[in-house]
Amino acid sequence: MENKKNNHFRFSLLFASIFAVFTSCEREISDEVEFATFPATGDIFTDDPIGLGTFFYFPYGPSPENPPGSKPTAWSVDNEVSYEGDASMRFDVPNADDPEGNFAGAIFRIDGEGSGRDLTGFDALTFWAKASQNVTINEMGFGEDFGENKYVTTRQNVPLTTNWVKYIIPIPDPSKLVRERGMFRYAAGSVNELGYTFWVDELRFEKLGTVAQPQPAIFSGQDLVQQTFNGSELNVTGITQTYNLANGVNQTVVAAPSYFTFSSSNPNAVQVSSLGEISVVGEGTAKVSALIAGVKAKGSLEITSTGNIVSAPTPQAPAAEVISLFSNQYDNVPVTTFRADFGNTEISDIAVNGDDFKLYSNLNFVGIQFPTIDATGKSSLFLDIYTNDVANGNFQVQVRDQGTNGELNTNIFTGQPIEDDAETRLDLSPSQLTPGQWITIEVPLTGGLTNQKSNISQIVFVGDIDFLMDNLYFR
Amino acid sequence: MKKYKNILGFIPLLLALIMSCSNDDTQKVVNFTQISMQDEFDTDGTPNSSIWGYEIGTGANGWGNNELQYYTDRTENVTVQNGKLLITAREEDFNGSSYTSARLITKDLFEQRYGRFEARIKLPYGQGIWPAFWMLGADIDENSWPACGEIDIMEYRGQNPSVLIGSVHGPGYSGGEAISKEYTLENDRFDTGFHVFGIEWGPEYINYYVDDVLYNQITPEDVTGEWVFNKPFFILMNLAIGGNFVGSPNDETVFPQTMIVDYVRVYNN
């Protein structure tokens, strides 16, 4: 009830302000209409932290992927070292085996939920920095607030030297930053497991006036093509903004999706959220592109959905009998790569209604490689494939045992196994690949593998069809 | 030392220019107010052929500087659109060169001794991009370069987008020995907006200015050879690619690049 009332109040306020705007030739907007404004302060650290409040330093801390996390005490104010004035920010990057944390990394966030700065008048975050040795800092930037992280901006691989140098991190689109709390962020790892120290001074947002000639990009500037199916979810990746600086350098930063406006040329087939999440909602073709501050980003993704997809039949084999490489039905063993790099095949992950598939497109010759599997006692490799293509020539599956010498040995001219490797191959003719339905392929571990299948480490697909693959396992 | 003296000399000069734009008999500042040539580029299509001719090709050794472009008079490289002259450099294979561009020249069409020569230009940018608005002594066919003299009103390296270079070349002070001065635009750059590049040239002096800032004066005392700036000169405008002055473009250089000229105006008194 209260909520509703509140909405009503907002609505009338909106109306009032629209009215005020329409009539503003003669009148100022009413005093009762207050637009929130935030300080346009640029300085973050000169000799002390500026205007950040009491609690502003938040280390990344432990994460599931990296349990040791970042060392909480890596940052301090150094009163002995400074570029200007009498203090700088000091960052002690720990050794890789430091029990308190195996890297240094944190955000500097203005204290207080309602806080923030208006950064629309600036064009870059700048600072002076040096290090105890020549070193590359993995990430430095701003816009991370551990909330929406809406405008995270990161310059990667910042090359510090032992001399003070000024560094510039361009703001991808300043007009977006009407209220930003994430003033600074960094992440720095050890070098050859050893720590070091770096210093940052005179950290501030600035209007340089020389940040120009934007060259934004999505998908790393590539024009990509993707076949997929209704219900699949993809992301806009490779999102960057590049500005030319006064010294002629083109400085690229990794930019959060929210700086961009995404569009789909065919919303009946493909929709894109403001966070760059792509939803394939219907059959057809659509091109995903992006704009930032009126400039079209280089790169696009043309998506064709061939319609609804049905899941592959659920494998019936008991889990205890299979060694699975890729299936939602089983626990999977590790796979090093689904795209061993000897062809132009594109592979994408597709998830529809919680079921995962690998989509192979532009197939010619592609390998799946994995730590050796002992398939002794297994009779076959199984996989399910689904294609809409009419095959032109055979589709072939190769299964390779690498023997005991710890590596694959292949005649690079014939593709045949040499040294202690052994192999079996199965060819399927076009008539065996019925388009528009799931086909289960069984590759008997016979031929060269009859007596050698304890070190299987590679599966190869050869052919010219685009296909979905699921349920890849030995049984 | 010499530069220091010059800087001290410019402060009153600058004040004089900004405050009154009037003659100052101790500073040799003269106002030229009568238009003698003017192209506002108001007619779309090819530039006015009664003012502008073209130099075509690669010259000798890339116009003496190992420049990489092939100059043409094609619409792709030079055209007037929406009230602006567009000189566009493109990356394309053309008659053995990897780039094309254009060079406009008023030789045999317009020349003048002394006066105010200015153009309002938005410059291109990028490694290896070399636009210029400049003049050569009109007697160049009888009196070859550098003896004929050269006045560079505007030169610029695309990799230094905030820095303008103004120079004179003459006998004994040409090429790398030219009498030259850089001007840095503070908190701004020349490729994001239009700027006026000009000289006021009278007997025994050439004043260089950009927008409302007078940044250099060159007099016979400054040159290390004969002062040859006492005869008619003609105008050139071009967009060169690569060459000794800027180095070659690299992977990051964006093509095409366009030098956009709003107007060229010449005054005398």
XYZ file of C-alpha atoms in Angstrom:
744
model
C 0.000 0.000 0.000
C 2.700 2.371 1.009
C 4.659 1.357 -2.016
C 1.798 2.174 -4.289
C 1.351 5.555 -2.749
C 4.972 6.245 -3.200
C 4.769 5.334 -6.860
C 1.886 7.648 -7.312
C 3.846 10.417 -5.727
C 6.798 9.772 -8.036
C 4.493 9.757 -11.003
C 3.054 13.121 -10.194
C 6.494 14.489 -9.512
C 7.598 13.275 -12.909
C 4.590 14.943 -14.452
C 5.321 18.113 -12.620
C 8.892 18.120 -13.810
C 7.897 17.432 -17.413
C 5.501 20.310 -17.199
C 8.202 22.454 -15.735
C 10.516 21.579 -18.600
C 7.878 22.338 -21.198
C 7.226 25.713 -19.734
C 10.789 26.463 -18.842
C 11.186 29.178 -21.412
C 9.676 31.460 -18.869
C 10.235 29.787 -15.542
C 12.949 27.982 -13.717
C 12.202 24.445 -12.639
C 10.414 24.581 -9.300
C 12.584 24.602 -6.206
C 10.681 21.594 -5.004
C 12.137 19.463 -7.761
C 15.555 18.519 -6.535
C 17.941 16.646 -8.765
C 20.494 14.708 -6.832
C 23.983 15.902 -7.538
C 27.228 14.469 -6.316
C 30.525 16.226 -5.824
C 32.646 16.596 -8.935
C 35.830 15.997 -6.978
C 38.721 14.568 -8.978
C 41.372 13.920 -6.330
C 41.513 10.456 -4.786
C 44.956 10.447 -3.188
C 47.463 13.260 -3.001
C 49.175 12.938 0.373
C 46.149 11.347 1.998
C 43.033 9.678 0.695
C 40.691 12.486 -0.373
C 37.004 12.338 0.467
C 36.800 8.560 0.630
C 35.376 8.412 4.163
C 36.414 6.001 6.897
C 36.021 2.569 5.329
C 37.086 2.630 1.729
C 39.655 -0.131 1.210
C 38.144 -3.497 0.334
C 40.540 -6.309 -0.636
C 39.250 -8.945 -3.020
C 39.801 -11.594 -0.366
C 39.474 -15.332 -0.843
C 37.409 -16.810 -3.637
C 36.458 -20.383 -4.541
C 38.898 -20.273 -7.464
C 41.696 -18.844 -5.347
C 41.212 -19.725 -1.674
C 44.254 -17.778 -0.376
C 42.797 -14.551 -1.837
C 44.419 -11.137 -1.911
C 46.530 -10.064 1.026
C 44.432 -7.674 3.118
C 47.398 -5.626 4.337
C 49.018 -5.014 0.937
C 48.126 -1.315 0.884
C 49.523 1.410 3.134
C 50.357 5.108 3.043
C 54.109 5.583 2.641
C 55.406 8.772 4.239
C 58.936 8.173 2.997
C 58.251 7.944 -0.733
C 56.291 10.314 -2.904
C 56.184 11.757 -6.383
C 54.788 15.044 -5.115
C 54.081 16.213 -1.588
C 55.145 13.984 1.264
C 53.333 10.677 0.917
C 52.230 8.087 -1.616
C 50.182 4.904 -1.668
C 52.343 1.854 -1.209
C 51.374 -1.619 -2.397
C 53.364 -4.597 -1.150
C 52.656 -7.477 -3.490
C 53.209 -10.696 -1.507
C 55.201 -13.745 -2.463
C 53.066 -16.427 -4.068
C 53.337 -18.591 -0.928
C 52.367 -15.856 1.538
C 49.816 -17.470 3.864
C 47.963 -14.148 4.222
C 47.237 -13.953 0.510
C 48.906 -14.817 -2.784
C 48.343 -11.527 -4.566
C 47.547 -7.881 -3.885
C 44.212 -6.509 -5.017
C 41.402 -4.338 -3.759
C 38.903 -1.655 -4.561
C 38.855 1.882 -3.140
C 35.195 2.707 -2.668
C 33.771 5.903 -1.234
C 32.272 5.120 2.170
C 28.507 5.284 2.577
C 25.638 3.781 0.622
C 24.396 7.164 -0.569
C 27.805 8.445 -1.565
C 29.371 8.924 -4.969
C 31.037 11.394 -7.264
C 29.966 13.041 -10.466
C 32.792 12.176 -12.870
C 31.081 13.394 -16.029
C 33.447 16.348 -16.321
C 36.584 14.211 -16.465
C 38.040 12.101 -19.238
C 40.609 9.924 -17.476
C 41.888 8.476 -14.232
C 45.547 9.449 -13.928
C 48.332 8.742 -11.502
C 52.075 8.627 -11.139
C 53.578 5.263 -10.296
C 56.834 3.407 -9.883
C 57.899 0.004 -8.571
C 60.811 -1.634 -6.812
C 61.588 -3.398 -10.090
C 60.356 -3.256 -13.666
C 57.058 -5.072 -13.448
C 53.710 -5.389 -15.166
C 50.694 -4.764 -12.938
C 47.887 -7.055 -14.071
C 44.996 -4.666 -13.647
C 44.469 -1.038 -12.638
C 41.246 0.860 -13.059
C 38.080 2.126 -11.448
C 34.319 1.650 -11.370
C 34.162 -1.445 -9.200
C 31.977 -1.018 -6.117
C 31.152 -4.620 -5.127
C 27.560 -3.701 -5.921
C 26.391 -3.589 -9.516
C 29.950 -2.982 -10.700
C 28.238 -1.180 -13.500
C 31.078 0.847 -14.916
C 34.173 -1.202 -14.190
C 37.036 0.027 -16.352
C 40.381 -1.722 -16.409
C 43.709 -1.084 -17.990
C 45.512 -4.406 -18.184
C 49.240 -5.074 -17.958
C 50.349 -1.656 -16.790
C 54.131 -1.495 -17.242
C 55.746 0.081 -14.181
C 59.403 1.008 -14.023
C 61.651 2.084 -11.171
C 61.086 5.729 -12.167
C 57.973 7.799 -11.612
C 55.843 7.745 -14.758
C 52.385 9.198 -15.322
C 49.739 6.667 -16.334
C 46.404 7.396 -17.987
C 43.276 5.258 -17.871
C 40.663 6.820 -20.176
C 37.024 6.840 -19.100
C 35.112 4.903 -21.797
C 32.177 7.364 -21.700
C 32.277 9.982 -18.940
C 28.623 10.941 -19.423
C 27.641 7.691 -17.719
C 29.432 8.440 -14.477
C 26.914 10.719 -12.767
C 27.419 8.875 -9.510
C 30.390 6.594 -9.068
C 31.719 5.125 -5.834
C 34.455 2.893 -7.232
C 37.409 5.270 -7.370
C 40.242 2.828 -7.911
C 40.899 -0.865 -8.262
C 43.996 -2.946 -8.758
C 45.186 -6.538 -8.891
C 48.848 -7.495 -8.929
C 50.482 -10.893 -8.734
C 54.016 -11.968 -7.886
C 56.776 -12.315 -10.476
C 58.323 -15.776 -10.513
C 56.540 -16.364 -7.201
C 58.317 -13.359 -5.639
C 56.697 -10.217 -4.346
C 57.692 -6.593 -4.911
C 56.485 -3.109 -4.031
C 54.910 -0.404 -6.120
C 53.824 3.118 -5.334
C 50.987 5.247 -6.693
C 50.783 8.986 -6.117
C 48.642 11.907 -7.271
C 45.760 9.595 -8.098
C 42.872 11.580 -9.543
C 40.274 11.928 -12.221
C 41.320 14.639 -14.661
C 40.005 16.458 -17.701
C 43.029 16.058 -19.938
C 41.306 17.372 -23.053
C 43.564 15.189 -25.190
C 41.688 11.898 -24.839
C 40.167 11.568 -28.302
C 39.467 9.467 -31.381
C 37.521 6.642 -29.713
C 37.755 3.188 -31.257
C 35.292 1.093 -29.255
C 35.049 -2.625 -29.914
C 32.894 -5.601 -29.059
C 33.918 -9.188 -29.764
C 37.472 -7.825 -29.878
C 36.587 -5.980 -33.075
C 35.740 -9.127 -35.029
C 32.620 -9.701 -37.096
C 31.560 -13.133 -35.895
C 28.918 -15.489 -37.229
C 27.179 -18.045 -35.071
C 24.610 -20.746 -35.717
C 22.484 -21.533 -32.730
C 19.076 -22.524 -31.456
C 16.180 -20.940 -29.628
C 16.730 -20.638 -25.922
C 20.488 -20.318 -26.054
C 22.158 -17.628 -23.993
C 25.332 -15.908 -25.134
C 27.291 -12.895 -23.973
C 28.808 -9.932 -25.701
C 32.515 -10.443 -25.059
C 35.727 -8.601 -25.875
C 34.279 -5.207 -24.886
C 36.873 -2.468 -25.011
C 37.248 1.237 -25.531
C 40.387 2.720 -27.054
C 41.367 6.374 -27.048
C 44.269 8.107 -28.695
C 46.294 10.072 -26.129
C 48.381 13.206 -26.526
C 51.556 11.138 -26.908
C 50.044 9.286 -29.870
C 49.481 6.068 -27.926
C 46.208 4.255 -28.482
C 45.246 3.291 -24.942
C 42.784 0.441 -24.642
C 40.735 -0.302 -21.550
C 38.399 -3.181 -20.851
C 34.983 -1.591 -20.367
C 31.895 -2.877 -18.587
C 28.908 -3.568 -20.856
C 26.837 -0.814 -19.217
C 28.835 1.864 -20.999
C 27.395 0.558 -24.275
C 23.986 0.445 -25.883
C 23.486 -2.895 -27.567
C 21.094 -3.585 -30.356
C 19.772 -6.522 -32.303
C 18.740 -6.095 -35.918
C 15.943 -8.612 -35.392
C 14.433 -8.616 -31.891
C 12.078 -11.427 -32.910
C 15.103 -13.708 -33.090
C 17.662 -12.192 -30.742
C 17.497 -9.790 -27.818
C 20.359 -8.146 -25.958
C 20.125 -6.774 -22.431
C 21.885 -3.657 -21.217
C 24.447 -5.977 -19.641
C 25.316 -7.545 -22.972
C 23.412 -10.760 -22.319
C 22.150 -12.206 -25.591
C 18.970 -14.267 -25.609
C 18.010 -16.241 -28.687
C 14.224 -16.090 -28.610
C 13.123 -17.165 -32.062
C 14.021 -18.542 -35.435
C 15.816 -16.178 -37.790
C 18.958 -14.135 -38.196
C 20.009 -11.065 -36.240
C 23.132 -8.976 -35.977
C 24.210 -7.773 -32.548
C 26.053 -4.461 -32.532
C 26.835 -1.724 -30.025
C 27.182 2.027 -29.623
C 29.032 4.052 -27.034
C 28.626 7.821 -26.829
C 27.264 7.826 -30.372
C 30.208 5.890 -31.807
C 29.581 2.498 -33.332
C 31.741 -0.229 -31.874
C 33.863 -2.270 -34.232
C 32.835 -5.913 -34.227
C 29.503 -7.702 -34.310
C 27.885 -11.071 -33.954
C 25.497 -12.374 -36.577
C 23.356 -15.049 -34.993
C 21.149 -17.434 -36.881
C 18.725 -19.503 -34.900
C 17.414 -22.539 -36.704
C 14.554 -22.822 -34.239
C 13.791 -24.978 -31.284
C 16.169 -27.604 -30.100
C 15.335 -30.822 -28.415
C 17.706 -32.284 -25.901
C 19.652 -35.387 -26.775
C 18.174 -38.580 -25.398
C 19.289 -39.084 -21.815
C 22.019 -41.739 -21.699
C 20.773 -44.855 -19.954
C 24.130 -46.381 -18.956
C 24.749 -46.512 -15.198
C 27.234 -43.870 -14.073
C 29.537 -46.524 -12.644
C 30.086 -47.961 -16.106
C 31.085 -44.801 -17.930
C 33.991 -42.414 -18.161
C 32.318 -39.222 -19.318
C 34.017 -36.270 -20.991
C 30.943 -34.137 -21.630
C 27.449 -34.822 -20.348
C 25.000 -33.306 -17.878
C 24.053 -36.846 -16.917
C 27.445 -37.834 -15.517
C 30.365 -36.392 -13.607
C 32.898 -35.441 -16.249
C 36.642 -36.018 -16.221
C 38.848 -32.991 -17.004
C 39.236 -31.954 -20.630
C 42.248 -29.865 -21.604
C 40.606 -28.459 -24.713
C 37.649 -29.047 -26.953
C 39.432 -27.192 -29.702
C 42.946 -28.463 -30.259
C 44.291 -25.855 -32.580
C 44.664 -27.476 -35.951
C 41.774 -26.113 -37.959
C 39.332 -23.261 -38.287
C 36.540 -24.943 -36.394
C 34.571 -22.709 -34.040
C 33.171 -24.236 -30.899
C 30.660 -22.551 -28.655
C 28.974 -23.550 -25.464
C 25.220 -23.552 -25.643
C 22.966 -23.975 -22.681
C 19.250 -24.466 -23.205
C 17.004 -25.080 -20.234
C 19.935 -26.215 -18.142
C 21.220 -28.657 -20.719
C 24.696 -28.008 -22.106
C 25.839 -28.621 -25.652
C 28.932 -27.988 -27.710
C 28.167 -26.356 -31.037
C 30.744 -27.091 -33.744
C 30.710 -24.798 -36.744
C 32.952 -24.462 -39.788
C 34.202 -27.935 -38.999
C 37.098 -29.309 -40.906
C 39.370 -31.021 -38.411
C 39.201 -30.515 -34.666
C 40.569 -32.337 -31.650
C 39.441 -32.810 -28.089
C 42.392 -33.410 -25.796
C 42.412 -34.575 -22.187
C 44.661 -36.099 -19.548
C 45.046 -39.796 -20.414
C 42.070 -42.018 -19.762
C 42.444 -45.708 -19.042
C 39.622 -47.174 -21.120
C 40.650 -50.750 -20.446
C 37.420 -52.622 -19.971
C 35.438 -50.087 -22.003
C 34.264 -51.307 -25.367
C 33.261 -48.100 -27.151
C 33.231 -44.326 -27.272
C 29.693 -42.916 -27.472
C 28.550 -39.484 -28.527
C 25.322 -37.834 -29.601
C 25.293 -35.398 -32.483
C 22.595 -33.278 -34.072
C 22.972 -31.541 -37.405
C 20.757 -29.563 -39.726
C 23.213 -29.989 -42.571
C 23.180 -32.547 -45.318
C 26.702 -33.889 -45.098
C 28.978 -33.607 -48.070
C 31.281 -36.577 -47.602
C 31.924 -38.700 -44.555
C 31.961 -37.611 -40.936
C 34.850 -39.264 -39.151
C 35.624 -39.811 -35.473
C 39.166 -40.726 -34.472
C 40.164 -41.992 -31.030
C 43.832 -41.921 -30.126
C 45.877 -43.655 -27.439
C 49.164 -41.838 -26.900
C 51.041 -44.817 -25.501
C 53.394 -44.607 -22.561
C 55.803 -41.906 -23.743
C 53.614 -39.103 -22.403
C 52.907 -37.383 -25.711
C 50.932 -37.634 -28.900
C 53.011 -38.711 -31.889
C 51.551 -37.956 -35.277
C 52.869 -38.032 -38.803
C 52.206 -34.409 -39.683
C 51.703 -35.263 -43.362
C 49.280 -38.153 -43.036
C 47.783 -37.567 -39.601
C 48.505 -41.189 -38.777
C 49.810 -42.258 -35.352
C 53.520 -42.993 -35.124
C 55.938 -44.179 -32.453
C 53.934 -45.720 -29.608
C 50.577 -44.174 -30.499
C 47.579 -46.240 -31.574
C 44.257 -45.249 -33.087
C 40.880 -46.280 -34.347
C 38.677 -44.423 -36.818
C 34.996 -44.613 -37.620
C 33.480 -43.160 -40.797
C 29.824 -42.290 -41.138
C 28.465 -41.765 -44.611
C 26.041 -38.887 -45.326
C 23.136 -41.300 -45.324
C 23.954 -42.223 -41.716
C 23.647 -38.590 -40.596
C 19.972 -37.777 -40.725
C 19.486 -34.007 -40.451
C 17.160 -32.685 -37.785
C 17.446 -35.434 -35.209
C 19.838 -36.689 -32.564
C 22.025 -39.582 -33.634
C 23.991 -41.687 -31.201
C 27.361 -42.682 -32.607
C 29.201 -45.682 -31.196
C 32.911 -45.905 -31.993
C 34.154 -49.380 -31.045
C 37.577 -49.275 -29.407
C 38.909 -51.774 -31.879
C 41.507 -51.667 -34.626
C 44.700 -50.209 -33.210
C 43.037 -49.790 -29.831
C 42.045 -53.418 -29.390
C 45.075 -54.062 -27.205
C 46.095 -50.493 -26.362
C 43.553 -48.209 -24.699
C 45.020 -47.353 -21.309
C 46.350 -43.929 -22.371
C 43.615 -42.464 -24.533
C 44.130 -38.695 -24.760
C 42.565 -37.401 -27.964
C 39.372 -37.541 -29.990
C 39.234 -35.949 -33.452
C 36.242 -34.991 -35.586
C 36.677 -34.605 -39.355
C 33.961 -33.482 -41.738
C 32.104 -30.519 -43.122
C 28.903 -30.297 -41.074
C 27.888 -27.891 -38.336
C 26.611 -29.945 -35.430
C 25.689 -30.028 -31.775
C 27.463 -32.574 -29.611
C 26.406 -34.017 -26.272
C 26.989 -37.039 -24.053
C 30.558 -37.904 -24.969
C 31.668 -40.860 -22.900
C 33.467 -44.196 -22.868
C 31.570 -47.261 -21.789
C 69.942 31.334 -25.290
C 68.492 32.606 -28.484
C 65.175 30.980 -27.760
C 65.102 32.604 -24.367
C 65.576 36.005 -25.898
C 62.825 35.295 -28.367
C 60.374 34.288 -25.686
C 60.973 37.499 -23.788
C 60.424 39.421 -26.963
C 57.117 37.759 -27.640
C 55.306 38.728 -24.524
C 54.781 42.354 -25.530
C 54.220 41.186 -29.072
C 51.521 38.842 -27.990
C 49.938 41.490 -25.826
C 49.983 43.890 -28.702
C 48.267 41.406 -30.950
C 45.648 40.355 -28.472
C 44.908 43.786 -27.097
C 44.786 45.918 -30.168
C 45.897 44.126 -33.289
C 47.436 47.416 -34.226
C 50.776 48.461 -35.565
C 53.585 48.769 -33.147
C 56.553 50.375 -34.787
C 59.060 48.656 -32.538
C 57.653 45.154 -33.057
C 57.102 45.049 -36.812
C 53.509 43.913 -36.475
C 51.392 44.886 -39.423
C 47.766 44.115 -39.977
C 46.806 42.911 -43.417
C 43.140 43.569 -43.901
C 42.413 43.490 -47.627
C 41.337 40.057 -48.885
C 43.438 39.156 -51.919
C 42.474 35.494 -52.243
C 39.766 33.589 -50.505
C 38.305 30.142 -50.852
C 35.489 29.287 -48.474
C 34.852 25.971 -50.269
C 31.172 26.733 -50.591
C 30.649 24.869 -53.869
C 30.489 21.101 -53.651
C 32.543 19.059 -56.073
C 36.023 19.670 -57.376
C 37.899 22.603 -55.854
C 37.893 25.913 -57.724
C 40.245 25.343 -60.657
C 41.043 29.033 -60.945
C 42.817 28.788 -57.574
C 43.924 25.186 -57.129
C 45.975 22.853 -59.272
C 47.370 19.460 -58.269
C 50.636 17.670 -58.068
C 50.210 14.060 -59.138
C 52.260 10.962 -58.420
C 55.143 10.288 -56.075
C 57.617 12.989 -57.055
C 61.301 12.128 -56.886
C 62.082 9.930 -53.869
C 58.613 10.456 -52.417
C 58.679 14.223 -52.881
C 62.202 14.309 -51.528
C 61.156 12.898 -48.165
C 60.579 9.201 -48.908
C 56.847 9.779 -48.538
C 54.710 6.734 -49.281
C 51.594 8.146 -50.922
C 50.623 8.547 -54.558
C 48.963 11.925 -55.049
C 45.893 12.007 -57.282
C 43.168 14.494 -58.140
C 40.432 11.865 -57.832
C 37.300 12.623 -55.847
C 38.337 9.869 -53.440
C 41.327 11.967 -52.446
C 40.151 15.553 -52.896
C 36.665 16.981 -52.961
C 34.533 19.789 -51.585
C 31.547 18.751 -49.500
C 29.229 20.704 -47.216
C 31.362 23.799 -47.313
C 34.629 22.034 -46.564
C 37.586 20.894 -48.603
C 38.357 17.261 -47.835
C 41.835 15.928 -48.526
C 41.669 12.236 -47.808
C 44.505 9.758 -47.475
C 43.580 6.157 -48.206
C 45.343 2.865 -47.792
C 45.086 1.196 -51.207
C 47.386 -0.207 -53.850
C 47.684 2.433 -56.526
C 50.333 2.626 -59.271
C 52.854 0.877 -57.058
C 52.153 2.892 -53.911
C 50.329 1.654 -50.830
C 48.534 4.911 -50.119
C 46.792 7.638 -52.059
C 46.203 11.246 -51.095
C 46.206 14.719 -52.637
C 48.351 17.813 -52.891
C 46.784 21.110 -53.934
C 48.950 23.900 -55.252
C 48.324 27.488 -56.398
C 51.460 27.686 -58.554
C 50.792 29.816 -61.673
C 47.290 30.523 -60.289
C 47.897 32.530 -57.153
C 51.049 33.952 -55.664
C 51.731 36.888 -53.407
C 54.568 38.653 -51.695
C 53.862 39.504 -48.048
C 50.494 39.449 -46.362
C 48.475 37.350 -44.015
C 47.943 33.746 -45.069
C 45.649 31.622 -42.999
C 43.526 28.487 -43.170
C 41.040 26.976 -40.767
C 41.657 23.248 -40.626
C 40.721 20.171 -38.651
C 43.641 17.801 -38.865
C 43.737 14.023 -39.175
C 45.697 11.875 -36.725
C 47.754 8.708 -36.333
C 51.290 7.436 -36.688
C 52.749 8.412 -40.065
C 50.153 11.058 -40.917
C 51.702 14.321 -42.143
C 49.417 17.167 -43.198
C 50.818 20.524 -44.234
C 49.726 24.038 -45.207
C 52.788 25.721 -46.680
C 54.331 27.906 -49.338
C 57.184 27.834 -51.826
C 58.995 30.667 -53.602
C 57.230 31.260 -56.925
C 60.608 31.340 -58.725
C 61.213 27.669 -57.913
C 61.523 26.710 -61.589
C 64.492 29.051 -62.043
C 65.753 28.990 -58.492
C 65.452 25.453 -57.168
C 64.720 24.391 -53.609
C 65.942 25.383 -51.060
C 67.168 28.575 -52.663
C 63.611 29.510 -53.631
C 62.564 29.426 -49.971
C 59.802 27.559 -48.157
C 57.438 28.774 -45.476
C 55.681 26.023 -43.515
C 52.654 27.637 -41.919
C 51.444 24.346 -40.501
C 53.080 20.960 -40.292
C 52.085 18.300 -37.816
C 52.866 14.712 -36.967
C 49.753 12.587 -36.572
C 51.413 10.790 -33.670
C 51.755 14.106 -31.783
C 48.206 15.396 -32.105
C 48.706 18.426 -29.854
C 51.885 19.747 -31.486
C 52.073 22.174 -34.414
C 55.318 22.993 -36.215
C 55.990 26.220 -38.103
C 59.225 26.622 -40.094
C 61.156 28.358 -42.815
C 63.614 26.684 -45.156
C 66.097 28.533 -47.334
C 69.663 28.350 -48.644
C 71.828 27.061 -45.777
C 68.891 26.267 -43.505
C 66.776 23.563 -45.107
C 65.530 20.085 -44.254
C 66.732 19.135 -40.783
C 68.431 22.536 -40.460
C 65.230 24.498 -41.003
C 64.395 27.349 -38.650
C 61.491 25.880 -36.801
C 59.342 26.130 -33.712
C 56.801 23.824 -32.160
C 53.641 24.990 -30.477
C 51.788 22.688 -28.097
C 48.077 23.117 -27.667
C 47.467 22.738 -23.929
C 44.687 20.363 -22.867
C 43.501 20.034 -26.431
C 44.519 18.587 -29.770
C 44.397 19.589 -33.410
C 42.359 16.617 -34.644
C 39.233 17.184 -32.569
C 38.252 20.641 -33.787
C 39.065 23.359 -36.291
C 41.996 25.671 -35.697
C 43.261 28.662 -37.614
C 46.863 28.355 -38.770
C 48.433 31.482 -40.150
C 51.337 33.782 -40.742
C 51.671 37.495 -41.024
C 54.549 38.075 -43.372
C 56.137 41.380 -44.100
C 59.528 42.652 -45.116
C 62.071 41.046 -42.769
C 59.699 39.094 -40.562
C 57.267 36.207 -40.519
C 54.923 35.974 -37.537
C 53.393 32.552 -36.851
C 50.073 32.190 -35.120
C 47.502 29.563 -34.293
C 44.002 30.719 -33.384
C 44.615 33.867 -31.309
C 48.106 32.918 -30.153
C 51.183 34.361 -31.775
C 53.854 31.775 -31.042
C 56.846 32.700 -33.136
C 58.529 35.395 -35.166
C 61.278 34.624 -37.615
C 63.454 37.473 -38.919
C 66.617 37.651 -41.022
C 68.593 37.521 -37.779
C 67.178 34.067 -37.027
C 68.102 32.366 -40.303
C 71.550 30.946 -40.912
C 71.722 31.980 -44.549
C 70.300 34.395 -47.049
C 66.793 35.795 -46.291
C 64.792 34.828 -49.373
C 61.325 35.805 -48.152
C 61.084 38.978 -50.143
C 59.337 37.779 -53.304
C 56.039 36.116 -54.214
C 55.250 32.656 -52.858
C 52.478 30.231 -53.826
C 50.459 27.996 -51.507
C 50.364 24.211 -51.087
C 48.088 22.005 -49.003
C 48.635 18.283 -48.771
C 48.271 15.214 -46.649
C 51.391 13.051 -46.844
C 51.770 9.530 -45.506
C 55.037 8.324 -44.037
C 58.380 9.802 -44.938
C 61.373 11.027 -43.001
C 59.496 13.612 -40.963
C 56.913 11.260 -39.414
C 57.984 7.674 -40.078
C 55.682 5.077 -41.577
C 52.138 4.337 -40.470
C 51.756 1.266 -38.275
C 49.026 -1.278 -37.577
C 47.210 1.192 -35.365
C 47.009 3.972 -37.930
C 43.391 4.305 -38.949
C 42.593 4.879 -42.635
C 41.132 6.764 -44.318
C 42.291 9.993 -42.711
C 40.931 13.348 -43.810
C 42.281 16.854 -43.503
C 39.206 19.107 -43.433
C 39.726 22.689 -44.566
C 37.034 25.244 -43.759
C 38.688 28.114 -45.607
C 41.880 29.558 -46.971
C 42.180 33.331 -46.843
C 44.976 35.599 -47.936
C 45.144 39.301 -47.123
C 47.376 42.160 -48.135
C 47.325 45.799 -47.269
